[in-house]
Short mmCIF file of C-alpha atoms in Angstrom, two decimals:
data_model
loop_
_atom_site.label_atom_id
_atom_site.label_comp_id
_atom_site.label_asym_id
_atom_site.label_seq_id
_atom_site.Cartn_x
_atom_site.Cartn_y
_atom_site.Cartn_z
CA UNK A 900 -53.29 -2.15 -47.64
CA UNK A 901 -54.84 -5.32 -46.25
CA UNK A 902 -52.46 -7.45 -48.30
CA UNK A 903 -49.28 -5.60 -47.30
CA UNK A 904 -49.81 -4.62 -43.64
CA UNK A 905 -51.15 -5.72 -40.25
CA UNK A 906 -49.11 -8.95 -40.39
CA UNK A 907 -47.75 -8.72 -36.84
CA UNK A 908 -50.06 -11.57 -35.83
CA UNK A 909 -48.60 -13.94 -38.42
CA UNK A 910 -44.99 -12.74 -38.86
CA UNK A 911 -42.53 -12.63 -35.97
CA UNK A 912 -40.09 -9.82 -35.31
CA UNK A 913 -36.82 -10.53 -37.06
CA UNK A 914 -33.79 -8.29 -36.75
CA UNK A 915 -31.18 -8.20 -39.51
CA UNK A 916 -28.51 -10.86 -39.20
CA UNK A 917 -26.30 -10.25 -36.18
CA UNK A 918 -22.65 -11.19 -36.18
CA UNK A 919 -21.52 -13.52 -33.39
CA UNK A 920 -19.95 -12.01 -30.29
CA UNK A 921 -16.65 -13.76 -31.05
CA UNK A 922 -16.58 -12.48 -34.62
CA UNK A 923 -17.49 -8.88 -33.86
CA UNK A 924 -15.11 -8.60 -30.90
CA UNK A 925 -12.23 -8.94 -33.35
CA UNK A 926 -12.93 -5.79 -35.38
CA UNK A 927 -14.81 -2.47 -35.41
CA UNK A 928 -17.29 -3.35 -38.15
CA UNK A 929 -20.99 -2.88 -37.46
CA UNK A 930 -22.78 -5.55 -35.46
CA UNK A 931 -25.89 -5.90 -37.62
CA UNK A 932 -26.11 -6.60 -41.33
CA UNK A 933 -28.66 -4.80 -43.50
CA UNK A 934 -32.05 -6.08 -44.55
CA UNK A 935 -32.43 -7.10 -48.15
CA UNK A 936 -35.50 -5.73 -49.94
CA UNK A 937 -37.70 -8.72 -49.08
CA UNK A 938 -36.66 -8.64 -45.42
CA UNK A 939 -37.40 -4.93 -45.11
CA UNK A 940 -40.79 -5.35 -46.80
CA UNK A 941 -41.70 -8.27 -44.56
CA UNK A 942 -40.80 -6.53 -41.29
CA UNK A 943 -42.48 -3.30 -42.40
CA UNK A 944 -45.65 -5.28 -43.08
CA UNK A 945 -45.90 -5.96 -39.33
CA UNK A 946 -46.89 -2.31 -38.71
CA UNK A 947 -50.43 -2.02 -37.33
CA UNK A 948 -50.95 1.46 -38.87
CA UNK A 949 -52.57 2.54 -35.61
CA UNK A 950 -54.66 5.70 -35.54
CA UNK A 951 -52.46 7.34 -32.89
CA UNK A 952 -48.89 6.30 -33.76
CA UNK A 953 -47.00 6.29 -30.48
CA UNK A 954 -43.77 5.61 -32.39
CA UNK A 955 -44.10 8.97 -34.14
CA UNK A 956 -45.17 10.80 -31.00
CA UNK A 957 -42.12 9.53 -29.10
CA UNK A 958 -39.67 10.38 -31.89
CA UNK A 959 -38.00 13.77 -31.20
CA UNK A 960 -38.17 14.48 -34.95
CA UNK A 961 -41.79 13.43 -35.30
CA UNK A 962 -40.79 11.09 -38.12
CA UNK A 963 -43.70 9.84 -40.23
CA UNK A 964 -42.86 6.25 -39.31
CA UNK A 965 -46.16 4.52 -40.20
CA UNK A 966 -46.12 6.19 -43.63
CA UNK A 967 -42.65 5.04 -44.62
CA UNK A 968 -43.27 1.59 -43.17
CA UNK A 969 -46.39 1.30 -45.35
CA UNK A 970 -44.51 2.46 -48.45
CA UNK A 971 -41.69 0.00 -47.74
CA UNK A 972 -44.14 -2.86 -47.28
CA UNK A 973 -45.68 -1.95 -50.65
CA UNK A 974 -42.25 -1.87 -52.33
CA UNK A 975 -42.42 1.88 -52.98
CA UNK A 976 -38.89 2.40 -51.72
CA UNK A 977 -38.02 5.73 -53.33
CA UNK A 978 -41.19 7.25 -51.90
CA UNK A 979 -40.33 5.75 -48.52
CA UNK A 980 -36.94 7.49 -48.71
CA UNK A 981 -38.55 10.83 -49.59
CA UNK A 982 -40.91 10.60 -46.60
CA UNK A 983 -38.16 9.46 -44.25
CA UNK A 984 -35.74 12.22 -45.27
CA UNK A 985 -38.42 14.93 -45.16
CA UNK A 986 -38.22 15.09 -41.36
CA UNK A 987 -34.73 13.72 -40.71
CA UNK A 988 -31.44 14.89 -42.18
CA UNK A 989 -29.65 11.65 -41.25
CA UNK A 990 -32.14 8.75 -41.21
CA UNK A 991 -29.54 6.04 -41.78
CA UNK A 992 -27.45 7.41 -38.90
CA UNK A 993 -30.40 7.57 -36.51
CA UNK A 994 -31.38 4.08 -37.62
CA UNK A 995 -27.97 2.90 -36.42
CA UNK A 996 -27.42 4.81 -33.18
CA UNK A 997 -30.77 5.96 -31.78
CA UNK A 998 -31.87 4.10 -28.64
CA UNK A 999 -35.02 2.82 -30.34
CA UNK A 1000 -35.86 0.74 -27.26
CA UNK A 1001 -36.42 4.03 -25.37
CA UNK A 1002 -38.06 5.93 -28.22
CA UNK A 1003 -40.02 4.65 -31.25
CA UNK A 1004 -39.77 0.87 -30.84
CA UNK A 1005 -40.19 1.06 -27.08
CA UNK A 1006 -43.55 2.76 -27.62
CA UNK A 1007 -44.82 0.57 -30.46
CA UNK A 1008 -48.37 -0.52 -29.57
CA UNK A 1009 -47.68 -4.16 -30.51
CA UNK A 1010 -44.52 -4.42 -28.42
CA UNK A 1011 -45.78 -6.14 -25.31
CA UNK A 1012 -47.06 -9.41 -26.78
CA UNK A 1013 -45.74 -9.47 -30.33
CA UNK A 1014 -42.41 -7.57 -30.19
CA UNK A 1015 -42.21 -4.16 -31.80
CA UNK A 1016 -41.71 -3.39 -35.46
CA UNK A 1017 -37.95 -3.13 -36.15
CA UNK A 1018 -38.24 0.58 -36.96
CA UNK A 1019 -34.55 1.47 -36.65
CA UNK A 1020 -33.36 -1.31 -38.94
CA UNK A 1021 -35.97 -0.47 -41.58
CA UNK A 1022 -35.04 3.22 -41.33
CA UNK A 1023 -31.40 2.31 -41.90
CA UNK A 1024 -32.32 0.13 -44.89
CA UNK A 1025 -34.47 2.78 -46.58
CA UNK A 1026 -31.70 5.39 -46.83
CA UNK A 1027 -28.82 2.95 -47.43
CA UNK A 1028 -30.89 1.61 -50.31
CA UNK A 1029 -31.48 5.18 -51.54
CA UNK A 1030 -27.73 5.83 -51.58
CA UNK A 1031 -27.17 2.59 -53.48
CA UNK A 1032 -29.72 3.61 -56.11
CA UNK A 1033 -28.49 7.18 -56.53
CA UNK A 1034 -31.64 8.75 -55.11
CA UNK A 1035 -29.71 10.91 -52.63
CA UNK A 1036 -28.73 14.02 -54.57
CA UNK A 1037 -26.78 17.18 -53.68
CA UNK A 1038 -28.94 20.12 -52.67
CA UNK A 1039 -29.86 22.49 -55.50
CA UNK A 1040 -31.62 25.59 -54.10
CA UNK A 1041 -34.25 27.17 -56.32
CA UNK A 1042 -32.65 30.55 -55.74
CA UNK A 1043 -29.23 31.59 -54.45
CA UNK A 1044 -29.43 34.21 -51.69
CA UNK A 1045 -26.78 36.75 -50.76
CA UNK A 1046 -27.04 36.28 -46.99
CA UNK A 1047 -24.53 33.98 -45.34
CA UNK A 1048 -24.73 32.00 -42.12
CA UNK A 1049 -21.72 30.86 -40.08
CA UNK A 1050 -22.18 27.66 -38.08
CA UNK A 1051 -19.76 26.85 -35.26
CA UNK A 1052 -19.60 23.08 -34.91
CA UNK A 1053 -19.81 20.31 -37.53
CA UNK A 1054 -21.71 17.85 -35.35
CA UNK A 1055 -25.29 16.67 -35.93
CA UNK A 1056 -26.97 19.95 -34.88
CA UNK A 1057 -24.70 22.06 -37.07
CA UNK A 1058 -24.93 19.70 -40.06
CA UNK A 1059 -28.74 19.50 -39.86
CA UNK A 1060 -29.05 23.28 -39.67
CA UNK A 1061 -26.60 23.71 -42.54
CA UNK A 1062 -28.61 21.42 -44.80
CA UNK A 1063 -31.90 23.20 -44.06
CA UNK A 1064 -30.36 26.64 -44.61
CA UNK A 1065 -28.71 25.56 -47.85
CA UNK A 1066 -32.05 24.25 -49.14
CA UNK A 1067 -33.36 27.78 -48.66
CA UNK A 1068 -30.48 29.19 -50.73
CA UNK A 1069 -28.33 30.75 -48.01
CA UNK A 1070 -24.53 30.71 -48.24
CA UNK A 1071 -23.45 28.41 -45.41
CA UNK A 1072 -20.02 28.17 -43.77
CA UNK A 1073 -19.25 25.58 -41.08
CA UNK A 1074 -16.34 26.07 -38.67
CA UNK A 1075 -15.00 23.14 -36.66
CA UNK A 1076 -11.95 22.52 -34.50
CA UNK A 1077 -11.34 19.00 -35.82
CA UNK A 1078 -9.78 17.93 -39.11
CA UNK A 1079 -12.92 16.03 -40.18
CA UNK A 1080 -16.55 17.09 -40.15
CA UNK A 1081 -19.05 15.10 -38.10
CA UNK A 1082 -18.22 15.93 -34.49
CA UNK A 1083 -18.98 13.04 -32.14
CA UNK A 1084 -20.43 11.06 -35.06
CA UNK A 1085 -16.85 10.72 -36.28
CA UNK A 1086 -14.74 10.93 -33.14
CA UNK A 1087 -16.99 9.84 -30.26
CA UNK A 1088 -19.05 6.94 -31.62
CA UNK A 1089 -17.15 3.71 -32.39
CA UNK A 1090 -17.28 2.10 -35.82
CA UNK A 1091 -19.16 -0.96 -34.57
CA UNK A 1092 -22.16 1.35 -34.08
CA UNK A 1093 -21.53 3.78 -36.94
CA UNK A 1094 -18.94 3.13 -39.62
CA UNK A 1095 -17.20 6.33 -40.62
CA UNK A 1096 -17.91 6.20 -44.34
CA UNK A 1097 -21.61 6.54 -43.46
CA UNK A 1098 -20.87 9.95 -41.93
CA UNK A 1099 -18.39 10.82 -44.67
CA UNK A 1100 -20.92 10.45 -47.47
CA UNK A 1101 -23.30 12.76 -45.57
CA UNK A 1102 -20.74 15.52 -45.12
CA UNK A 1103 -19.51 14.94 -48.67
CA UNK A 1104 -23.03 15.58 -49.96
CA UNK A 1105 -23.13 18.88 -48.08
CA UNK A 1106 -19.83 19.92 -49.65
CA UNK A 1107 -21.19 19.02 -53.07
CA UNK A 1108 -24.21 21.17 -52.24
CA UNK A 1109 -22.07 24.27 -51.90
CA UNK A 1110 -21.58 24.35 -48.13
CA UNK A 1111 -18.07 25.50 -47.17
CA UNK A 1112 -16.25 23.67 -44.37
CA UNK A 1113 -13.48 25.43 -42.42
CA UNK A 1114 -11.78 22.57 -40.55
CA UNK A 1115 -8.98 22.77 -37.99
CA UNK A 1116 -10.55 26.13 -37.17
CA UNK A 1117 -10.54 27.15 -33.51
CA UNK A 1118 -13.05 29.90 -32.82
CA UNK A 1119 -11.28 32.22 -30.44
CA UNK A 1120 -7.94 31.36 -32.05
CA UNK A 1121 -8.24 31.66 -35.83
CA UNK A 1122 -11.02 34.21 -35.35
CA UNK A 1123 -13.22 35.27 -32.47
CA UNK A 1124 -17.00 35.35 -32.34
CA UNK A 1125 -17.02 39.09 -33.08
CA UNK A 1126 -15.07 38.57 -36.31
CA UNK A 1127 -17.39 35.79 -37.44
CA UNK A 1128 -20.37 38.05 -36.77
CA UNK A 1129 -18.83 40.66 -39.05
CA UNK A 1130 -18.36 38.07 -41.81
CA UNK A 1131 -21.86 36.58 -41.69
CA UNK A 1132 -25.45 37.75 -41.47
CA UNK A 1133 -26.23 35.21 -38.74
CA UNK A 1134 -24.30 32.80 -36.54
CA UNK A 1135 -25.34 29.45 -35.08
CA UNK A 1136 -23.41 28.07 -32.10
CA UNK A 1137 -23.67 24.26 -32.25
CA UNK A 1138 -20.48 23.17 -30.53
CA UNK A 1139 -21.92 20.41 -28.39
CA UNK A 1140 -20.50 19.70 -24.93
CA UNK A 1141 -17.10 18.04 -24.58
CA UNK A 1142 -15.67 18.76 -21.14
CA UNK A 1143 -15.75 15.63 -18.99
CA UNK A 1144 -17.43 15.66 -15.61
CA UNK A 1145 -14.95 15.08 -12.84
CA UNK A 1146 -14.85 12.67 -9.92
CA UNK A 1147 -13.42 13.63 -6.57
CA UNK A 1148 -11.97 10.54 -4.91
CA UNK A 1149 -8.49 9.71 -3.61
CA UNK A 1150 -6.01 8.70 -6.31
CA UNK A 1151 -7.90 10.26 -9.20
CA UNK A 1152 -4.69 11.88 -10.44
CA UNK A 1153 -2.82 8.59 -10.97
CA UNK A 1154 -1.60 7.63 -14.42
CA UNK A 1155 -3.77 5.51 -16.73
CA UNK A 1156 -6.99 7.12 -15.48
CA UNK A 1157 -8.46 8.62 -18.63
CA UNK A 1158 -11.55 10.47 -19.76
CA UNK A 1159 -13.98 8.59 -22.00
CA UNK A 1160 -13.80 11.02 -24.90
CA UNK A 1161 -9.99 11.00 -24.97
CA UNK A 1162 -10.11 7.22 -25.09
CA UNK A 1163 -12.76 7.04 -27.83
CA UNK A 1164 -11.17 9.75 -29.97
CA UNK A 1165 -7.82 7.94 -29.87
CA UNK A 1166 -9.46 4.67 -30.87
CA UNK A 1167 -11.47 6.24 -33.69
CA UNK A 1168 -8.46 8.13 -35.02
CA UNK A 1169 -6.43 4.94 -34.98
CA UNK A 1170 -9.20 3.19 -36.89
CA UNK A 1171 -9.18 5.92 -39.53
CA UNK A 1172 -5.46 5.51 -40.06
CA UNK A 1173 -4.17 8.48 -38.08
CA UNK A 1174 -0.99 8.33 -36.03
CA UNK A 1175 -2.00 8.58 -32.38
CA UNK A 1176 1.07 8.79 -30.09
CA UNK A 1177 -0.86 7.96 -26.91
CA UNK A 1178 -2.25 4.87 -28.56
CA UNK A 1179 1.10 3.82 -29.95
CA UNK A 1180 2.81 4.12 -26.54
CA UNK A 1181 0.02 2.11 -24.93
CA UNK A 1182 -1.48 4.86 -22.76
CA UNK A 1183 -4.86 4.70 -24.53
CA UNK A 1184 -4.68 1.10 -25.73
CA UNK A 1185 -6.54 -1.50 -23.64
CA UNK A 1186 -4.69 -4.47 -25.10
CA UNK A 1187 -3.79 -6.96 -22.35
CA UNK A 1188 -5.10 -4.70 -19.57
CA UNK A 1189 -7.69 -4.98 -16.84
CA UNK A 1190 -10.08 -2.18 -17.77
CA UNK A 1191 -12.64 -0.58 -15.46
CA UNK A 1192 -15.14 1.84 -16.96
CA UNK A 1193 -17.05 4.03 -14.53
CA UNK A 1194 -20.50 5.13 -15.69
CA UNK A 1195 -23.70 3.68 -17.08
CA UNK A 1196 -24.69 5.69 -20.15
CA UNK A 1197 -24.21 5.07 -23.85
CA UNK A 1198 -20.70 6.54 -23.72
CA UNK A 1199 -19.76 3.96 -21.08
CA UNK A 1200 -21.13 1.23 -23.36
CA UNK A 1201 -19.00 2.56 -26.21
CA UNK A 1202 -15.93 2.43 -23.97
CA UNK A 1203 -16.39 -1.10 -22.64
CA UNK A 1204 -17.09 -2.50 -26.10
CA UNK A 1205 -14.09 -0.65 -27.54
CA UNK A 1206 -11.86 -2.15 -24.84
CA UNK A 1207 -13.06 -5.65 -25.77
CA UNK A 1208 -12.08 -5.04 -29.40
CA UNK A 1209 -8.68 -3.73 -28.38
CA UNK A 1210 -7.94 -7.05 -26.68
CA UNK A 1211 -8.38 -6.16 -23.02
CA UNK A 1212 -7.64 -8.89 -20.49
CA UNK A 1213 -10.86 -8.07 -18.63
CA UNK A 1214 -13.51 -5.35 -18.90
CA UNK A 1215 -15.73 -4.30 -16.03
CA UNK A 1216 -18.38 -1.58 -15.94
CA UNK A 1217 -18.91 -0.02 -12.52
CA UNK A 1218 -22.36 1.59 -12.18
CA UNK A 1219 -23.99 3.02 -9.09
CA UNK A 1220 -27.55 1.94 -9.93
CA UNK A 1221 -29.05 -1.37 -11.06
CA UNK A 1222 -29.82 -2.66 -14.54
CA UNK A 1223 -33.39 -1.34 -14.49
CA UNK A 1224 -32.18 2.21 -13.81
CA UNK A 1225 -29.29 2.24 -16.26
CA UNK A 1226 -29.50 5.12 -18.77
CA UNK A 1227 -27.65 3.24 -21.51
CA UNK A 1228 -29.54 1.46 -24.28
CA UNK A 1229 -30.84 -1.98 -23.27
CA UNK A 1230 -29.65 -3.34 -26.61
CA UNK A 1231 -26.15 -1.96 -26.05
CA UNK A 1232 -25.96 -3.52 -22.58
CA UNK A 1233 -27.00 -6.88 -24.02
CA UNK A 1234 -24.41 -6.62 -26.80
CA UNK A 1235 -21.71 -5.74 -24.27
CA UNK A 1236 -22.56 -8.72 -22.05
CA UNK A 1237 -22.46 -11.05 -25.06
CA UNK A 1238 -18.98 -9.72 -25.84
CA UNK A 1239 -17.70 -10.52 -22.35
CA UNK A 1240 -18.15 -7.28 -20.41
CA UNK A 1241 -18.88 -7.77 -16.71
CA UNK A 1242 -21.31 -5.29 -15.14
CA UNK A 1243 -20.78 -4.53 -11.48
CA UNK A 1244 -24.19 -3.14 -10.57
CA UNK A 1245 -24.95 -0.95 -7.56
CA UNK A 1246 -21.29 -0.04 -7.07
CA UNK A 1247 -19.36 3.20 -6.92
CA UNK A 1248 -15.64 4.11 -6.87
CA UNK A 1249 -14.20 4.87 -3.45
CA UNK A 1250 -10.54 5.35 -4.42
CA UNK A 1251 -7.95 4.57 -7.06
CA UNK A 1252 -4.98 2.61 -5.78
CA UNK A 1253 -1.39 2.57 -7.03
CA UNK A 1254 1.94 4.37 -6.84
CA UNK A 1255 2.35 6.29 -10.10
CA UNK A 1256 -0.23 4.44 -12.20
CA UNK A 1257 -3.54 2.97 -11.19
CA UNK A 1258 -3.31 -0.66 -10.15
CA UNK A 1259 -6.75 -1.19 -8.64
CA UNK A 1260 -10.08 0.47 -7.97
CA UNK A 1261 -11.49 0.27 -4.47
CA UNK A 1262 -15.27 0.40 -4.72
CA UNK A 1263 -18.21 0.10 -2.37
CA UNK A 1264 -21.63 -1.41 -2.76
CA UNK A 1265 -24.59 0.93 -3.10
CA UNK A 1266 -28.31 0.70 -2.53
CA UNK A 1267 -31.18 2.72 -3.92
CA UNK A 1268 -32.59 5.06 -1.32
CA UNK A 1269 -35.41 7.58 -1.29
CA UNK A 1270 -36.59 8.93 -4.67
CA UNK A 1271 -35.39 12.38 -5.75
CA UNK A 1272 -37.58 15.19 -7.14
CA UNK A 1273 -38.01 13.31 -10.43
CA UNK A 1274 -39.05 10.10 -8.70
CA UNK A 1275 -35.75 8.38 -9.42
CA UNK A 1276 -34.22 6.58 -6.43
CA UNK A 1277 -30.97 8.14 -5.28
CA UNK A 1278 -28.05 5.71 -4.76
CA UNK A 1279 -26.32 5.71 -1.40
CA UNK A 1280 -23.23 3.79 -0.16
CA UNK A 1281 -23.60 0.67 1.93
CA UNK A 1282 -21.40 0.99 5.04
CA UNK A 1283 -18.38 -1.33 5.30
CA UNK A 1284 -18.95 -2.88 1.88
CA UNK A 1285 -15.66 -2.05 0.16
CA UNK A 1286 -14.12 -4.40 -2.41
CA UNK A 1287 -11.22 -4.11 -4.85
CA UNK A 1288 -11.00 -4.59 -8.63
CA UNK A 1289 -7.72 -5.05 -10.50
CA UNK A 1290 -7.26 -2.17 -12.91
CA UNK A 1291 -4.53 -1.15 -15.37
CA UNK A 1292 -6.71 1.36 -17.25
CA UNK A 1293 -9.65 3.25 -15.73
CA UNK A 1294 -11.99 5.15 -18.04
CA UNK A 1295 -14.26 7.84 -16.64
CA UNK A 1296 -17.59 7.98 -18.50
CA UNK A 1297 -19.56 10.25 -16.21
CA UNK A 1298 -21.04 12.61 -18.79
CA UNK A 1299 -20.10 15.94 -20.31
CA UNK A 1300 -20.36 19.61 -19.47
CA UNK A 1301 -20.02 22.76 -21.60
CA UNK A 1302 -16.72 24.50 -22.01
CA UNK A 1303 -16.44 28.17 -21.03
CA UNK A 1304 -17.61 29.54 -24.37
CA UNK A 1305 -17.47 33.26 -23.51
CA UNK A 1306 -13.76 32.87 -22.68
CA UNK A 1307 -13.09 30.39 -25.48
CA UNK A 1308 -14.73 32.58 -28.13
CA UNK A 1309 -13.33 35.85 -26.79
CA UNK A 1310 -16.92 36.99 -26.24
CA UNK A 1311 -17.50 37.81 -22.55
CA UNK A 1312 -20.80 39.42 -23.53
CA UNK A 1313 -22.26 36.01 -24.54
CA UNK A 1314 -24.68 35.04 -21.79
CA UNK A 1315 -24.61 31.52 -20.35
CA UNK A 1316 -26.58 29.72 -17.66
CA UNK A 1317 -25.17 28.71 -14.30
CA UNK A 1318 -24.48 25.29 -15.85
CA UNK A 1319 -22.43 26.86 -18.65
CA UNK A 1320 -24.94 26.16 -21.42
CA UNK A 1321 -25.71 29.04 -23.76
CA UNK A 1322 -28.75 31.10 -22.77
CA UNK A 1323 -31.32 31.44 -25.54
CA UNK A 1324 -34.82 32.74 -26.02
CA UNK A 1325 -36.53 29.37 -26.46
CA UNK A 1326 -39.10 30.87 -28.82
CA UNK A 1327 -36.49 32.19 -31.24
CA UNK A 1328 -33.38 30.19 -30.26
CA UNK A 1329 -31.44 33.46 -30.33
CA UNK A 1330 -28.87 34.31 -27.67
CA UNK A 1331 -28.60 37.72 -26.05
CA UNK A 1332 -26.50 38.77 -29.06
CA UNK A 1333 -28.46 39.96 -32.10
CA UNK A 1334 -28.26 37.44 -34.93
CA UNK A 1335 -26.41 34.82 -32.87
CA UNK A 1336 -28.36 31.60 -32.32
CA UNK A 1337 -27.53 28.38 -30.46
CA UNK A 1338 -28.78 24.80 -30.72
CA UNK A 1339 -28.08 21.25 -29.64
CA UNK A 1340 -26.23 20.06 -26.56
CA UNK A 1341 -24.70 23.48 -25.95
CA UNK A 1342 -28.23 24.63 -25.07
CA UNK A 1343 -29.99 21.54 -23.67
CA UNK A 1344 -26.95 19.78 -22.17
CA UNK A 1345 -25.59 16.38 -23.21
CA UNK A 1346 -28.34 14.49 -25.01
CA UNK A 1347 -29.10 12.24 -27.97
CA UNK A 1348 -28.04 12.76 -31.58
CA UNK A 1349 -31.69 12.74 -32.65
CA UNK A 1350 -32.39 15.70 -30.35
CA UNK A 1351 -29.39 17.56 -31.80
CA UNK A 1352 -30.80 17.06 -35.30
CA UNK A 1353 -34.19 18.32 -34.15
CA UNK A 1354 -32.61 21.38 -32.54
CA UNK A 1355 -30.54 22.10 -35.64
CA UNK A 1356 -33.64 21.99 -37.85
CA UNK A 1357 -35.54 24.25 -35.47
CA UNK A 1358 -32.65 26.72 -35.33
CA UNK A 1359 -32.46 26.83 -39.13
CA UNK A 1360 -36.16 27.70 -39.27
CA UNK A 1361 -35.65 30.54 -36.79
CA UNK A 1362 -32.59 31.85 -38.64
CA UNK A 1363 -34.51 31.86 -41.93
CA UNK A 1364 -37.32 33.81 -40.28
CA UNK A 1365 -34.86 36.29 -38.75
CA UNK A 1366 -33.02 36.95 -42.02
CA UNK A 1367 -36.20 37.30 -44.04
CA UNK A 1368 -37.64 39.75 -41.50
CA UNK A 1369 -34.46 41.80 -41.60
CA UNK A 1370 -34.45 41.78 -45.42
CA UNK A 1371 -38.06 42.99 -45.42
CA UNK A 1372 -37.22 45.89 -43.09
CA UNK A 1373 -34.18 46.80 -45.20
CA UNK A 1374 -36.30 46.85 -48.35
#
């Protein structure tokens, strides 16, 4: 180990090659290239193999990061893939889109003086390399079981649960409202962060493994929750949260004020070759427009960077707190600034101006006041500080809330919280309905993909336990 590791004192951090801002602003290809084998081995060799790996502790999946870094440094790449995929159903996806600066890399013990190990980029390399070498195989259960599980939602939580249940031999059916599987991985995240063929090969592997996808399937339309319960031995609700949070200010009903997800879905569909009428008529196309995005999370970063690639005249991000308190990834903010996005910190929208369509946003300056219950300083308006920004397209990226699932699913008996998330027993992940489980954002609220994967894996474990217990009683 001495020859292959602990080299952080002699080898600097080196990210994979990064395309120039000018080059990447012209297309939706990913920003970073991929390590070659030597590059991945070299950067993995910087791991200190510390006794208490903070990177692993701060990973929602508890990934065995030091182990697969060691194996990569030693050139044992197939073993590194096996270790990486043992705890994560989508390592190459998490390697691309996880906010490593807030999770594993941000808690690396060598970060402060030496820069952290490039964990995300190595994670991406390990599984991309495994795909290239044919090491990623369809699932072949040791024994086929008669019980079937219906999963509502083909996003990361549903896909992770489906894979774990299929490994155990269950018959798995996934129902999704969209015409492609992947959920927000396909429709919500732009290609410059996650190219769509990366998701497609994952869902394709699940199909090859015997998982049945029912796409363009609206639960509550094609069939209600009660009918699905009759058809399956267990149900997992993994719909995610899609309804945009609103903003109550004058002029919010003007034309060309759009929700972030509508904007991103249109752009992604266009990129995949679909005909998108609202893009074709210019309503969801930023080309030549002054764009103002309101919000400061990762979705807002996706929107501003999409607008740049669509040829916007100007792109501004209006956020009510300062840079230090911004929830979006630090790396994403840096990339956006390099690409020409202007951040208007400590500012909030006061009104949208225009006759039929928005022509400007009147905003006011804000300051950080007293901390709230979590210790975070609450923003408050500065009196008489209004200013105006030209705006032809305003995009609202204020977060997401659950839809009314009991009404949507035709299941008024399904219990939800006062926030609209599905109520579960957190020990079993089961709802108030026998055999109906829930996982992901529809339980915890809008969160990270890595947490959705974790929840999907946990739900699969609980479903397996439930079905085995029921089979034992029946026997």
